Amino acid sequence: MITVVGWDGSELSTRAVSRLHEAALVVGPQPLLAQLGLAAPTAAGDELLDTLDHHLEHGEGPVVVVTEGDPGFFGVVRTLRDHGLAPDVLPATSLVTRAFARAGLNWEDALVVAPAGAHQLARVVNACRAHPKVALLVAPGAGPAEVARELAPTTPRALIVCEDLGGPDERVTHSRMGEATTRPWKDPQVVLVVDPLHRGGERGWLAGAQPGPAEWALPFPDAVLPAEVRAYVLAKLGPRLGDLVWDVGAGGGEIAVECARLGAAVMAVERDDEACARLRARVLEHGVKVALTRGQAPPALEPLPDPDAVFVGGGGLDVIAACATRRPRTLVCVLRTVEQVPVVLDLLREHGYRAEGTQILASELTFQPAGSHTLTSADPVLVVHATPVHKR
């Protein structure tokens, strides 16, 4: 029999103490084992599955796996079950629960992210850009300094860094982003990344990320692209939580706002002052987050972090080429003339993309007072969609 015991530094339950006394072997992180002062034989958890397989193969008695907090929440329970083992689980308070409790914050509206390492830092940061309250379970290469460095200066956030929760060296630090990048941290466990301007909305029925919008391809007044075209563009962009989307030549920001409503982090680039003003107004109207860069592409693109998806609503071949060199998983652009299509397709293929063009013509059904109806056709729109031949 395998029992998993979660420990948060407080007194263990009677049942947990009993299992530890009965154990023929206790496996876990060395610092936890040292604090418990156990009489049973112990083994470090570095080679957990090999240790358990060897012990169970020889039938040497019950085993207890000791871990931090709630082992069913981004913890060892999944590892054991994926290995074909069905443990009995005795949880304690999770690190996330303790972190929000120490900060005095509710957390039913928070995202919880647990990167496997630095290679997932970009997705974590994009979630922090898009969501006002995120709890990060720290991993090597994905801690307070790294997150603060990536968020600054476009996304101001307050950081609450929690170290040794429940232990003798517990420390909860409210940090500005600049401080977080330079301050020496001693084994931080959880970082709460909070938008200081967020005041919360209505009480929800779902924890974490909220359901997607009830409607998309909205009827924006004075939109350059018809709703039918925007629906196609959004379908090809596939914006989602954890993604970063560029809207280049954003105009009034219809695509930028829609991507943000669907959960992605969005950066819009636009050079025209009036268009920027319309974009800001739409962002406020729909209560989303869009980082706006006022400038001319391609130079304005250089300091931006690499995107997952790109929409090019305006600009020449140099803009499309600059976007393609950043290797997004999908790139969508709108063209003005049929003659541009083969040129753009060739350009994208030269950059290692598989590309195709589509012409979209939408006709609006208009009812007349006499009961008849007519079809009013808008000008056709040419859309090119590209994906890399070899994904990054």
Short mmCIF file of C-alpha atoms in Angstrom, two decimals:
data_model
loop_
_atom_site.label_atom_id
_atom_site.label_comp_id
_atom_site.label_asym_id
_atom_site.label_seq_id
_atom_site.Cartn_x
_atom_site.Cartn_y
_atom_site.Cartn_z
CA MET A 1 0.00 0.00 0.00
CA ILE A 2 1.17 3.52 -0.85
CA THR A 3 0.04 6.54 1.14
CA VAL A 4 0.82 10.09 0.05
CA VAL A 5 0.97 12.52 2.97
CA GLY A 6 0.92 16.23 2.30
CA TRP A 7 2.51 18.45 4.93
CA ASP A 8 2.23 22.21 5.30
CA GLY A 9 4.31 22.62 8.47
CA SER A 10 1.38 22.30 10.86
CA GLU A 11 0.59 19.35 13.11
CA LEU A 12 -0.10 16.18 11.14
CA SER A 13 -3.48 14.45 11.44
CA THR A 14 -3.83 11.31 13.57
CA ARG A 15 -4.29 9.25 10.42
CA ALA A 16 -1.14 10.65 8.82
CA VAL A 17 0.90 10.01 11.98
CA SER A 18 -0.40 6.44 12.10
CA ARG A 19 0.61 5.78 8.49
CA LEU A 20 4.09 7.15 9.12
CA HIS A 21 4.53 4.91 12.18
CA GLU A 22 3.40 1.84 10.20
CA ALA A 23 5.59 2.61 7.18
CA ALA A 24 8.37 0.29 6.15
CA LEU A 25 9.77 3.12 4.01
CA VAL A 26 9.17 6.88 3.82
CA VAL A 27 10.13 8.70 0.60
CA GLY A 28 10.27 12.44 0.10
CA PRO A 29 12.39 15.59 -0.21
CA GLN A 30 15.28 15.46 2.21
CA PRO A 31 14.41 18.78 3.97
CA LEU A 32 10.89 17.50 4.77
CA LEU A 33 12.16 14.15 6.00
CA ALA A 34 14.67 15.89 8.26
CA GLN A 35 11.98 18.10 9.82
CA LEU A 36 9.68 15.15 10.54
CA GLY A 37 12.36 13.21 12.49
CA LEU A 38 11.06 9.78 11.47
CA ALA A 39 12.00 6.41 12.93
CA ALA A 40 11.23 4.49 9.72
CA PRO A 41 13.83 4.04 6.97
CA THR A 42 13.76 6.96 4.54
CA ALA A 43 14.81 7.61 0.96
CA ALA A 44 15.18 10.85 -0.95
CA GLY A 45 12.54 11.45 -3.61
CA ASP A 46 14.95 12.14 -6.47
CA GLU A 47 14.34 8.70 -7.98
CA LEU A 48 10.81 8.28 -6.65
CA LEU A 49 9.39 5.79 -9.15
CA ASP A 50 12.49 3.58 -9.22
CA THR A 51 12.54 3.53 -5.41
CA LEU A 52 8.88 2.56 -5.22
CA ASP A 53 9.18 -0.11 -7.93
CA HIS A 54 12.11 -1.72 -6.15
CA HIS A 55 10.35 -1.66 -2.78
CA LEU A 56 7.04 -3.01 -4.09
CA GLU A 57 8.75 -5.71 -6.12
CA HIS A 58 10.21 -7.15 -2.94
CA GLY A 59 6.96 -6.76 -0.94
CA GLU A 60 8.66 -5.05 1.97
CA GLY A 61 5.60 -3.39 3.53
CA PRO A 62 3.64 -0.14 3.32
CA VAL A 63 5.23 2.99 1.85
CA VAL A 64 4.54 6.65 2.63
CA VAL A 65 5.42 9.40 0.18
CA VAL A 66 5.75 12.76 1.94
CA THR A 67 5.33 15.94 -0.07
CA GLU A 68 4.52 19.64 0.27
CA GLY A 69 0.90 20.77 0.72
CA ASP A 70 -1.81 19.20 -1.42
CA PRO A 71 -0.18 16.43 -3.51
CA GLY A 72 -3.21 16.27 -5.83
CA PHE A 73 -2.70 19.86 -7.00
CA PHE A 74 0.19 19.93 -9.50
CA GLY A 75 1.78 17.32 -7.28
CA VAL A 76 3.02 13.79 -6.98
CA VAL A 77 -0.38 12.06 -7.18
CA ARG A 78 -0.49 12.49 -10.96
CA THR A 79 3.03 11.07 -11.29
CA LEU A 80 2.05 7.98 -9.34
CA ARG A 81 -1.22 7.42 -11.18
CA ASP A 82 0.47 7.87 -14.57
CA HIS A 83 2.83 5.08 -13.42
CA GLY A 84 -0.11 2.77 -12.71
CA LEU A 85 -0.14 3.27 -8.92
CA ALA A 86 -3.29 4.17 -6.96
CA PRO A 87 -2.22 5.81 -3.68
CA ASP A 88 -4.26 6.72 -0.64
CA VAL A 89 -3.94 10.51 -0.34
CA LEU A 90 -3.92 12.58 2.86
CA PRO A 91 -3.61 16.21 1.72
CA ALA A 92 -2.62 19.34 3.61
CA THR A 93 -3.19 22.98 2.68
CA SER A 94 -1.75 23.75 -0.73
CA LEU A 95 0.96 26.34 -1.30
CA VAL A 96 -1.46 28.43 -3.35
CA THR A 97 -4.05 28.50 -0.58
CA ARG A 98 -1.42 29.56 1.93
CA ALA A 99 -0.01 32.23 -0.39
CA PHE A 100 -3.35 33.93 -0.95
CA ALA A 101 -4.18 33.61 2.75
CA ARG A 102 -0.91 35.32 3.73
CA ALA A 103 -1.63 38.06 1.19
CA GLY A 104 -5.20 38.49 2.45
CA LEU A 105 -6.68 37.98 -1.03
CA ASN A 106 -9.54 35.90 -2.36
CA TRP A 107 -8.46 33.58 -5.15
CA GLU A 108 -11.47 31.99 -6.81
CA ASP A 109 -10.85 34.38 -9.72
CA ALA A 110 -7.13 33.62 -9.97
CA LEU A 111 -5.29 31.56 -12.53
CA VAL A 112 -2.79 29.04 -11.17
CA VAL A 113 0.18 28.27 -13.42
CA ALA A 114 2.83 25.63 -12.79
CA PRO A 115 5.52 25.71 -15.50
CA ALA A 116 7.79 22.73 -15.90
CA GLY A 117 10.74 25.09 -16.35
CA ALA A 118 12.10 28.08 -18.19
CA HIS A 119 10.92 26.78 -21.58
CA GLN A 120 7.32 27.56 -20.51
CA LEU A 121 8.10 31.04 -19.18
CA ALA A 122 6.61 32.80 -22.23
CA ARG A 123 3.20 31.17 -21.75
CA VAL A 124 3.24 32.04 -18.04
CA VAL A 125 4.07 35.67 -18.81
CA ASN A 126 1.34 35.85 -21.46
CA ALA A 127 -1.18 34.57 -18.90
CA CYS A 128 -0.01 37.32 -16.54
CA ARG A 129 -0.42 39.91 -19.30
CA ALA A 130 -3.98 38.81 -20.03
CA HIS A 131 -5.28 37.96 -16.56
CA PRO A 132 -5.36 40.34 -13.55
CA LYS A 133 -4.59 37.75 -10.88
CA VAL A 134 -2.18 34.83 -11.35
CA ALA A 135 -0.47 32.49 -8.91
CA LEU A 136 2.82 31.13 -10.17
CA LEU A 137 4.22 27.97 -8.64
CA VAL A 138 7.91 28.72 -9.05
CA ALA A 139 10.11 26.48 -11.19
CA PRO A 140 13.78 26.80 -12.16
CA GLY A 141 14.04 29.66 -14.65
CA ALA A 142 10.46 30.77 -14.00
CA GLY A 143 10.44 32.82 -10.80
CA PRO A 144 9.84 36.39 -9.65
CA ALA A 145 12.87 37.91 -11.37
CA GLU A 146 12.20 36.27 -14.72
CA VAL A 147 8.48 37.10 -14.75
CA ALA A 148 9.06 40.72 -13.72
CA ARG A 149 11.76 41.15 -16.35
CA GLU A 150 9.47 39.90 -19.13
CA LEU A 151 6.43 41.90 -18.01
CA ALA A 152 8.22 45.25 -17.73
CA PRO A 153 7.59 47.84 -18.97
CA THR A 154 4.41 47.14 -20.99
CA THR A 155 2.43 45.33 -18.27
CA PRO A 156 2.62 46.88 -14.79
CA ARG A 157 1.94 44.33 -12.08
CA ALA A 158 2.40 44.02 -8.34
CA LEU A 159 4.28 40.93 -7.20
CA ILE A 160 3.78 39.15 -3.88
CA VAL A 161 6.64 36.71 -3.38
CA CYS A 162 6.17 33.90 -0.84
CA GLU A 163 9.13 32.01 0.59
CA ASP A 164 9.19 29.06 3.03
CA LEU A 165 5.41 29.17 3.62
CA GLY A 166 4.61 27.58 6.95
CA GLY A 167 8.29 27.17 7.77
CA PRO A 168 10.63 28.91 10.21
CA ASP A 169 11.92 31.33 7.55
CA GLU A 170 8.55 32.28 6.08
CA ARG A 171 8.65 35.59 4.25
CA VAL A 172 5.91 37.30 2.20
CA THR A 173 7.22 40.29 0.24
CA HIS A 174 5.21 42.88 -1.70
CA SER A 175 7.58 43.85 -4.48
CA ARG A 176 7.65 46.27 -7.38
CA MET A 177 8.77 44.75 -10.66
CA GLY A 178 12.07 46.61 -10.75
CA GLU A 179 12.91 45.37 -7.25
CA ALA A 180 11.92 41.81 -8.13
CA THR A 181 14.51 41.62 -10.91
CA THR A 182 17.44 42.60 -8.67
CA ARG A 183 16.56 41.42 -5.17
CA PRO A 184 18.09 38.13 -4.02
CA TRP A 185 15.32 35.62 -3.32
CA LYS A 186 15.78 32.61 -1.05
CA ASP A 187 13.95 29.69 -2.65
CA PRO A 188 10.62 31.41 -3.48
CA GLN A 189 7.72 28.97 -3.73
CA VAL A 190 4.78 31.02 -5.01
CA VAL A 191 4.56 34.40 -6.73
CA LEU A 192 1.22 36.21 -6.90
CA VAL A 193 1.12 38.49 -9.94
CA VAL A 194 -1.67 41.03 -9.50
CA ASP A 195 -2.92 43.96 -11.55
CA PRO A 196 -3.09 46.78 -8.96
CA LEU A 197 -5.82 48.55 -10.97
CA HIS A 198 -8.14 45.56 -11.10
CA ARG A 199 -11.17 45.89 -8.85
CA GLY A 200 -12.93 42.65 -9.69
CA GLY A 201 -16.26 42.09 -11.36
CA GLU A 202 -19.41 40.22 -10.55
CA ARG A 203 -19.19 37.12 -8.39
CA GLY A 204 -18.56 34.26 -10.77
CA TRP A 205 -19.61 30.62 -10.77
CA LEU A 206 -16.35 29.26 -12.21
CA ALA A 207 -12.92 29.37 -10.59
CA GLY A 208 -9.92 30.61 -12.54
CA ALA A 209 -10.32 31.64 -16.17
CA GLN A 210 -13.86 32.70 -16.97
CA PRO A 211 -15.91 31.30 -19.87
CA GLY A 212 -15.22 32.78 -23.27
CA PRO A 213 -17.37 35.59 -24.66
CA ALA A 214 -20.95 34.82 -25.62
CA GLU A 215 -20.41 36.44 -29.01
CA TRP A 216 -17.45 37.25 -31.22
CA ALA A 217 -16.92 38.92 -34.58
CA LEU A 218 -18.78 41.80 -32.95
CA PRO A 219 -20.68 44.44 -34.94
CA PHE A 220 -18.15 47.21 -34.36
CA PRO A 221 -19.29 50.53 -35.82
CA ASP A 222 -17.06 51.84 -38.62
CA ALA A 223 -15.08 48.59 -38.75
CA VAL A 224 -12.77 48.32 -41.75
CA LEU A 225 -13.31 44.55 -42.06
CA PRO A 226 -16.80 43.00 -42.16
CA ALA A 227 -17.74 40.72 -39.28
CA GLU A 228 -17.62 37.68 -41.58
CA VAL A 229 -13.99 38.40 -42.47
CA ARG A 230 -13.06 39.01 -38.85
CA ALA A 231 -14.65 35.69 -37.89
CA TYR A 232 -12.43 33.94 -40.43
CA VAL A 233 -9.34 35.82 -39.24
CA LEU A 234 -10.04 34.94 -35.60
CA ALA A 235 -10.59 31.29 -36.51
CA LYS A 236 -7.17 31.15 -38.19
CA LEU A 237 -5.40 33.09 -35.41
CA GLY A 238 -6.86 30.79 -32.72
CA PRO A 239 -6.21 33.19 -29.81
CA ARG A 240 -6.17 31.47 -26.41
CA LEU A 241 -4.96 31.87 -22.88
CA GLY A 242 -1.16 31.72 -22.78
CA ASP A 243 -0.75 33.06 -26.32
CA LEU A 244 0.68 36.40 -27.39
CA VAL A 245 -0.98 37.93 -30.44
CA TRP A 246 0.36 40.83 -32.48
CA ASP A 247 -2.13 43.06 -34.31
CA VAL A 248 0.06 45.00 -36.73
CA GLY A 249 -1.52 47.97 -38.47
CA ALA A 250 -4.26 47.58 -35.88
CA GLY A 251 -6.44 50.50 -36.97
CA GLY A 252 -9.33 50.82 -34.54
CA GLY A 253 -8.31 47.57 -32.83
CA GLU A 254 -11.22 45.31 -33.74
CA ILE A 255 -9.02 42.21 -34.05
CA ALA A 256 -6.93 43.18 -31.01
CA VAL A 257 -9.99 43.57 -28.79
CA GLU A 258 -11.54 40.30 -30.00
CA CYS A 259 -8.32 38.36 -29.34
CA ALA A 260 -8.11 39.83 -25.84
CA ARG A 261 -11.76 38.87 -25.17
CA LEU A 262 -10.87 35.30 -26.13
CA GLY A 263 -8.12 35.18 -23.46
CA ALA A 264 -4.89 35.96 -25.31
CA ALA A 265 -2.31 38.59 -24.42
CA VAL A 266 -2.36 41.19 -27.19
CA MET A 267 0.09 43.78 -28.48
CA ALA A 268 -1.22 46.22 -31.08
CA VAL A 269 0.97 48.35 -33.35
CA GLU A 270 -0.52 51.43 -35.02
CA ARG A 271 1.01 54.66 -36.30
CA ASP A 272 -2.11 56.85 -36.76
CA ASP A 273 -3.15 59.00 -33.77
CA GLU A 274 -6.88 58.88 -34.52
CA ALA A 275 -6.83 55.12 -34.93
CA CYS A 276 -4.95 54.77 -31.63
CA ALA A 277 -7.63 56.86 -29.91
CA ARG A 278 -10.37 54.60 -31.30
CA LEU A 279 -8.44 51.54 -30.19
CA ARG A 280 -8.06 52.86 -26.64
CA ALA A 281 -11.78 53.66 -26.48
CA ARG A 282 -12.69 50.13 -27.61
CA VAL A 283 -10.33 48.58 -25.08
CA LEU A 284 -12.01 50.55 -22.28
CA GLU A 285 -15.48 49.77 -23.59
CA HIS A 286 -14.90 46.03 -23.55
CA GLY A 287 -12.78 45.92 -20.37
CA VAL A 288 -9.82 44.08 -21.91
CA LYS A 289 -6.05 44.49 -21.84
CA VAL A 290 -4.20 45.49 -25.02
CA ALA A 291 -0.64 46.84 -25.00
CA LEU A 292 -0.51 49.56 -27.65
CA THR A 293 2.70 50.57 -29.42
CA ARG A 294 2.31 53.75 -31.43
CA GLY A 295 4.82 53.56 -34.24
CA GLN A 296 5.72 52.43 -37.71
CA ALA A 297 6.31 48.77 -38.46
CA PRO A 298 8.71 47.07 -38.97
CA PRO A 299 10.92 49.15 -36.56
CA ALA A 300 8.17 49.20 -33.91
CA LEU A 301 8.15 45.39 -33.85
CA GLU A 302 11.79 44.95 -32.87
CA PRO A 303 11.46 45.39 -29.06
CA LEU A 304 8.29 43.26 -28.79
CA PRO A 305 8.48 39.70 -27.44
CA ASP A 306 8.03 36.90 -29.96
CA PRO A 307 4.37 36.28 -30.84
CA ASP A 308 2.40 33.05 -31.12
CA ALA A 309 0.02 34.52 -33.70
CA VAL A 310 0.17 37.60 -35.92
CA PHE A 311 -2.47 39.56 -37.80
CA VAL A 312 -1.20 42.08 -40.33
CA GLY A 313 -3.97 44.52 -41.13
CA GLY A 314 -1.76 47.09 -42.78
CA GLY A 315 1.76 47.42 -44.12
CA GLY A 316 3.84 46.27 -47.02
CA LEU A 317 5.97 43.24 -47.80
CA ASP A 318 8.64 44.42 -45.36
CA VAL A 319 6.13 44.22 -42.49
CA ILE A 320 4.97 40.72 -43.45
CA ALA A 321 8.59 39.57 -43.78
CA ALA A 322 9.50 41.06 -40.38
CA CYS A 323 6.59 39.20 -38.77
CA ALA A 324 7.48 35.92 -40.47
CA THR A 325 11.07 36.07 -39.22
CA ARG A 326 9.72 35.93 -35.65
CA ARG A 327 8.23 32.47 -36.43
CA PRO A 328 4.68 32.69 -35.07
CA ARG A 329 2.66 29.47 -35.28
CA THR A 330 0.12 31.27 -37.45
CA LEU A 331 0.23 34.45 -39.53
CA VAL A 332 -2.81 36.06 -41.15
CA CYS A 333 -2.75 39.14 -43.36
CA VAL A 334 -5.33 41.10 -45.36
CA LEU A 335 -4.43 42.22 -48.86
CA ARG A 336 -5.94 44.92 -51.05
CA THR A 337 -5.50 43.51 -54.56
CA VAL A 338 -5.43 40.10 -56.22
CA GLU A 339 -2.02 40.92 -57.70
CA GLN A 340 -0.52 41.03 -54.18
CA VAL A 341 -1.55 37.47 -53.34
CA PRO A 342 1.08 35.48 -55.33
CA VAL A 343 3.82 37.87 -54.22
CA VAL A 344 2.91 37.44 -50.54
CA LEU A 345 2.53 33.66 -50.91
CA ASP A 346 6.02 33.43 -52.42
CA LEU A 347 7.46 35.63 -49.68
CA LEU A 348 5.98 33.49 -46.92
CA ARG A 349 7.19 30.29 -48.57
CA GLU A 350 10.69 31.73 -48.70
CA HIS A 351 10.44 32.23 -44.93
CA GLY A 352 9.49 28.58 -44.36
CA TYR A 353 5.72 28.92 -44.25
CA ARG A 354 2.93 26.96 -45.86
CA ALA A 355 0.52 29.63 -47.13
CA GLU A 356 -2.85 29.84 -48.86
CA GLY A 357 -5.08 32.68 -50.01
CA THR A 358 -8.84 33.10 -49.67
CA GLN A 359 -11.24 35.64 -51.10
CA ILE A 360 -14.21 36.38 -48.84
CA LEU A 361 -17.35 38.06 -50.17
CA ALA A 362 -20.22 38.67 -47.75
CA SER A 363 -23.68 39.80 -48.89
CA GLU A 364 -26.01 41.40 -46.37
CA LEU A 365 -29.71 40.58 -46.52
CA THR A 366 -31.71 43.81 -46.29
CA PHE A 367 -35.48 43.81 -45.82
CA GLN A 368 -37.56 46.45 -47.56
CA PRO A 369 -40.72 48.12 -46.17
CA ALA A 370 -42.92 46.34 -48.71
CA GLY A 371 -41.81 42.95 -47.43
CA SER A 372 -39.28 42.21 -50.17
CA HIS A 373 -35.57 41.91 -49.55
CA THR A 374 -32.34 42.60 -51.36
CA LEU A 375 -28.74 41.40 -51.10
CA THR A 376 -26.14 44.11 -50.66
CA SER A 377 -22.62 42.95 -51.44
CA ALA A 378 -19.54 44.46 -49.85
CA ASP A 379 -16.20 44.54 -51.62
CA PRO A 380 -14.39 41.19 -51.53
CA VAL A 381 -11.53 40.85 -49.04
CA LEU A 382 -8.38 38.84 -49.73
CA VAL A 383 -6.93 36.97 -46.75
CA VAL A 384 -3.67 35.01 -46.64
CA HIS A 385 -3.14 32.46 -43.89
CA ALA A 386 0.25 30.84 -43.21
CA THR A 387 1.66 28.28 -40.81
CA PRO A 388 5.32 27.23 -40.50
CA VAL A 389 6.39 24.11 -42.33
CA HIS A 390 8.51 23.18 -39.29
CA LYS A 391 6.93 24.29 -36.03
CA ARG A 392 9.15 25.91 -33.44
#
